[in-house]
mmCIF file of C-alpha atoms in Angstrom:
data_model
loop_
_atom_site.group_PDB
_atom_site.id
_atom_site.type_symbol
_atom_site.label_atom_id
_atom_site.label_comp_id
_atom_site.label_asym_id
_atom_site.label_seq_id
_atom_site.Cartn_x
_atom_site.Cartn_y
_atom_site.Cartn_z
ATOM 1 C CA MET Q 1 97.383 125.301 1.537
ATOM 2 C CA SER Q 2 100.886 124.120 1.602
ATOM 3 C CA ASP Q 3 101.771 120.364 0.204
ATOM 4 C CA PRO Q 4 101.983 118.011 3.486
ATOM 5 C CA PHE Q 5 105.321 116.359 1.866
ATOM 6 C CA ASP Q 6 107.452 119.451 1.648
ATOM 7 C CA GLY Q 7 110.048 118.326 4.844
ATOM 8 C CA THR Q 8 107.907 120.686 7.212
ATOM 9 C CA GLU Q 9 105.686 117.956 8.170
ATOM 10 C CA ARG Q 10 107.228 115.454 10.763
ATOM 11 C CA SER Q 11 106.352 111.765 10.736
ATOM 12 C CA LEU Q 12 104.589 109.921 12.808
ATOM 13 C CA GLY Q 13 107.801 108.785 14.719
ATOM 14 C CA GLN Q 14 109.036 111.640 15.148
ATOM 15 C CA LEU Q 15 105.921 112.608 16.442
ATOM 16 C CA VAL Q 16 105.869 109.778 18.933
ATOM 17 C CA ALA Q 17 109.229 110.214 20.127
ATOM 18 C CA SER Q 18 108.947 113.810 20.759
ATOM 19 C CA ALA Q 19 105.867 113.042 22.718
ATOM 20 C CA THR Q 20 107.476 110.239 24.400
ATOM 21 C CA ALA Q 21 110.805 112.905 25.317
ATOM 22 C CA GLU Q 22 107.918 115.708 25.919
ATOM 23 C CA MET Q 23 106.211 113.204 28.807
ATOM 24 C CA SER Q 24 109.630 111.623 30.369
ATOM 25 C CA ALA Q 25 110.342 115.532 30.682
ATOM 26 C CA LEU Q 26 106.988 116.145 32.330
ATOM 27 C CA VAL Q 27 107.744 113.142 34.263
ATOM 28 C CA HIS Q 28 110.636 114.167 35.521
ATOM 29 C CA ASP Q 29 109.750 117.395 36.605
ATOM 30 C CA GLU Q 30 106.577 116.551 38.358
ATOM 31 C CA ILE Q 31 109.063 114.176 40.657
ATOM 32 C CA ALA Q 32 111.495 117.158 41.063
ATOM 33 C CA LEU Q 33 108.532 119.307 42.135
ATOM 34 C CA ALA Q 34 107.408 116.394 44.255
ATOM 35 C CA LYS Q 35 110.752 116.233 46.251
ATOM 36 C CA ALA Q 36 111.741 119.725 46.716
ATOM 37 C CA GLU Q 37 107.872 120.282 48.670
ATOM 38 C CA ILE Q 38 108.887 116.967 50.574
ATOM 39 C CA ARG Q 39 112.308 118.166 51.598
ATOM 40 C CA GLN Q 40 110.566 121.355 52.911
ATOM 41 C CA ASP Q 41 108.095 119.171 54.969
ATOM 42 C CA VAL Q 42 110.634 117.079 56.119
ATOM 43 C CA LYS Q 43 112.443 119.781 57.252
ATOM 44 C CA ARG Q 44 109.702 121.099 59.548
ATOM 45 C CA GLY Q 45 108.919 117.721 60.740
ATOM 46 C CA ALA Q 46 113.209 117.694 61.667
ATOM 47 C CA ILE Q 47 112.042 121.065 63.519
ATOM 48 C CA GLY Q 48 109.193 119.803 65.422
ATOM 49 C CA SER Q 49 110.662 116.589 66.351
ATOM 50 C CA ALA Q 50 113.560 118.306 67.648
ATOM 51 C CA ALA Q 51 111.372 120.590 69.720
ATOM 52 C CA GLY Q 52 109.766 117.893 71.317
ATOM 53 C CA ILE Q 53 112.806 115.785 71.906
ATOM 54 C CA ALA Q 54 114.241 118.733 73.813
ATOM 55 C CA ALA Q 55 110.817 119.317 75.328
ATOM 56 C CA GLY Q 56 111.260 115.461 76.798
ATOM 57 C CA VAL Q 57 115.095 115.920 77.398
ATOM 58 C CA VAL Q 58 114.456 119.580 79.542
ATOM 59 C CA LEU Q 59 111.863 117.615 81.278
ATOM 60 C CA LEU Q 60 113.768 114.506 82.172
ATOM 61 C CA PHE Q 61 117.237 115.877 83.197
ATOM 62 C CA SER Q 62 116.218 118.573 84.501
ATOM 63 C CA LEU Q 63 113.557 118.352 86.767
ATOM 64 C CA PRO Q 64 115.838 116.702 89.821
ATOM 65 C CA MET Q 65 118.123 119.553 89.639
ATOM 66 C CA LEU Q 66 116.214 122.517 88.775
ATOM 67 C CA SER Q 67 113.612 121.123 91.678
ATOM 68 C CA PHE Q 68 115.910 121.016 94.448
ATOM 69 C CA ALA Q 69 117.130 124.202 93.121
ATOM 70 C CA LEU Q 70 114.171 126.176 92.580
ATOM 71 C CA ALA Q 71 112.536 124.645 96.372
ATOM 72 C CA TYR Q 72 115.413 125.822 98.146
ATOM 73 C CA GLY Q 73 115.480 128.979 96.698
ATOM 74 C CA ILE Q 74 111.868 129.513 97.040
ATOM 75 C CA ASN Q 75 113.004 128.763 100.750
ATOM 76 C CA THR Q 76 115.480 130.996 100.762
ATOM 77 C CA TRP Q 77 113.722 133.578 98.914
ATOM 78 C CA THR Q 78 110.474 133.424 101.336
ATOM 79 C CA GLY Q 79 112.764 133.727 104.418
ATOM 80 C CA GLY Q 80 113.945 130.220 105.697
ATOM 81 C CA HIS Q 81 117.871 130.748 105.239
ATOM 82 C CA ASN Q 82 117.839 133.039 108.310
ATOM 83 C CA GLY Q 83 115.803 130.945 110.808
ATOM 84 C CA ASN Q 84 112.556 132.704 110.536
ATOM 85 C CA GLY Q 85 110.586 129.941 108.641
ATOM 86 C CA GLY Q 86 109.899 130.492 105.224
ATOM 87 C CA TRP Q 87 107.163 128.397 103.198
ATOM 88 C CA ASN Q 88 107.260 124.756 103.750
ATOM 89 C CA LEU Q 89 109.736 123.213 101.861
ATOM 90 C CA VAL Q 90 106.684 121.144 100.089
ATOM 91 C CA TRP Q 91 104.958 123.717 98.475
ATOM 92 C CA CYS Q 92 108.635 124.946 97.737
ATOM 93 C CA PHE Q 93 109.229 121.708 95.650
ATOM 94 C CA LEU Q 94 105.412 121.858 94.177
ATOM 95 C CA LEU Q 95 106.312 125.243 92.853
ATOM 96 C CA SER Q 96 109.370 124.141 91.279
ATOM 97 C CA PHE Q 97 107.807 121.232 89.794
ATOM 98 C CA ALA Q 98 104.553 123.331 88.321
ATOM 99 C CA ALA Q 99 107.628 125.413 87.161
ATOM 100 C CA ASN Q 100 109.080 122.500 85.073
ATOM 101 C CA VAL Q 101 105.700 121.591 83.542
ATOM 102 C CA LEU Q 102 105.173 124.844 82.296
ATOM 103 C CA LEU Q 103 108.602 125.113 80.767
ATOM 104 C CA ALA Q 104 107.692 121.480 79.051
ATOM 105 C CA SER Q 105 104.322 122.507 77.957
ATOM 106 C CA LEU Q 106 105.850 125.323 75.932
ATOM 107 C CA LEU Q 107 108.302 123.246 74.446
ATOM 108 C CA GLY Q 108 105.662 120.715 73.407
ATOM 109 C CA PHE Q 109 103.565 123.672 71.948
ATOM 110 C CA VAL Q 110 106.372 124.647 69.765
ATOM 111 C CA ALA Q 111 106.345 121.214 68.829
ATOM 112 C CA TYR Q 112 102.893 120.817 67.753
ATOM 113 C CA ALA Q 113 103.043 123.909 66.274
ATOM 114 C CA LYS Q 114 105.892 122.816 63.838
ATOM 115 C CA PHE Q 115 104.103 119.738 63.131
ATOM 116 C CA ARG Q 116 100.471 121.403 62.403
ATOM 117 C CA LYS Q 117 102.480 122.747 59.051
ATOM 118 C CA VAL Q 118 103.498 119.538 57.704
ATOM 119 C CA LYS Q 119 101.313 118.991 54.539
ATOM 120 C CA PRO Q 120 101.109 117.121 51.738
ATOM 121 C CA PRO Q 121 102.608 117.999 48.683
ATOM 122 C CA GLU Q 122 99.973 119.650 47.503
ATOM 123 C CA LYS Q 123 101.235 121.214 44.127
ATOM 124 C CA SER Q 124 102.615 117.715 43.213
ATOM 125 C CA ILE Q 125 99.305 116.380 43.523
ATOM 126 C CA ALA Q 126 97.461 119.021 41.899
ATOM 127 C CA SER Q 127 99.958 118.879 39.058
ATOM 128 C CA ALA Q 128 99.921 115.019 38.837
ATOM 129 C CA LYS Q 129 95.958 115.263 38.832
ATOM 130 C CA GLN Q 130 96.124 117.775 35.478
ATOM 131 C CA THR Q 131 98.538 115.674 33.640
ATOM 132 C CA ALA Q 132 96.304 112.620 34.252
ATOM 133 C CA ALA Q 133 93.162 114.563 33.093
ATOM 134 C CA VAL Q 134 95.021 115.587 29.734
ATOM 135 C CA ILE Q 135 96.363 112.443 29.449
ATOM 136 C CA ALA Q 136 92.996 110.848 29.733
ATOM 137 C CA THR Q 137 91.581 112.741 26.878
ATOM 138 C CA VAL Q 138 94.129 111.820 24.439
ATOM 139 C CA LYS Q 139 93.106 109.146 21.909
ATOM 140 C CA PRO Q 140 96.201 106.876 21.131
ATOM 141 C CA HIS Q 141 94.661 104.817 18.767
ATOM 142 C CA PRO Q 142 91.360 105.595 16.285
ATOM 143 C CA ARG Q 143 88.411 103.862 17.482
ATOM 144 C CA PRO Q 144 87.416 100.621 14.949
ATOM 145 C CA GLU Q 145 84.680 102.696 13.800
ATOM 146 C CA ALA Q 146 86.734 105.604 13.203
ATOM 147 C CA ALA Q 147 89.103 103.623 11.328
ATOM 148 C CA LYS Q 148 86.326 101.752 9.317
ATOM 149 C CA ALA Q 149 85.278 105.073 8.344
ATOM 150 C CA LEU Q 150 88.733 106.488 7.351
ATOM 151 C CA ASP Q 151 89.281 103.475 5.081
ATOM 152 C CA LYS Q 152 86.113 104.000 3.279
ATOM 153 C CA ALA Q 153 86.746 107.656 2.762
ATOM 154 C CA SER Q 154 90.149 106.788 1.339
ATOM 155 C CA ALA Q 155 88.984 104.010 -0.774
ATOM 156 C CA VAL Q 156 86.371 106.479 -2.370
ATOM 157 C CA ALA Q 157 88.666 109.136 -2.946
ATOM 158 C CA ARG Q 158 91.255 106.725 -4.609
ATOM 159 C CA SER Q 159 88.405 104.991 -7.056
ATOM 160 C CA SER Q 160 87.638 109.265 -7.898
ATOM 161 C CA VAL Q 161 90.552 109.745 -8.849
#
């Protein structure tokens, strides 16, 4: 066995400083991981929000113009432009409304699909739980019984010299 005082052993202060530095680096790495995961989820949420807002804007601002244009277009397509009657304008406007609702539903589905992909930062949570489990097993100070046993052992060793 090598001599413990040959310069290769680190002092308690050096060990504590090293452990503190490593713990600090670990915490910084976990924070960076959490930021990366949250940034990705925020991006997905922003895309979903934009799609939802787009659905609302399309429904709100295009309904009057699109409804009139589509309704009169249907009426013209069914023969109303040449005086033969065509479909009643009521049915044309209802069909136009149904087309707008279908478009808004499609955009709403895109928004819902994007929002479903937003998840909690699972890797960060798992890493934090693993770190907490490791730290929980570390005993920073010896228990009083162990300290008394260590004192007795060192007293016996000194007396036998």
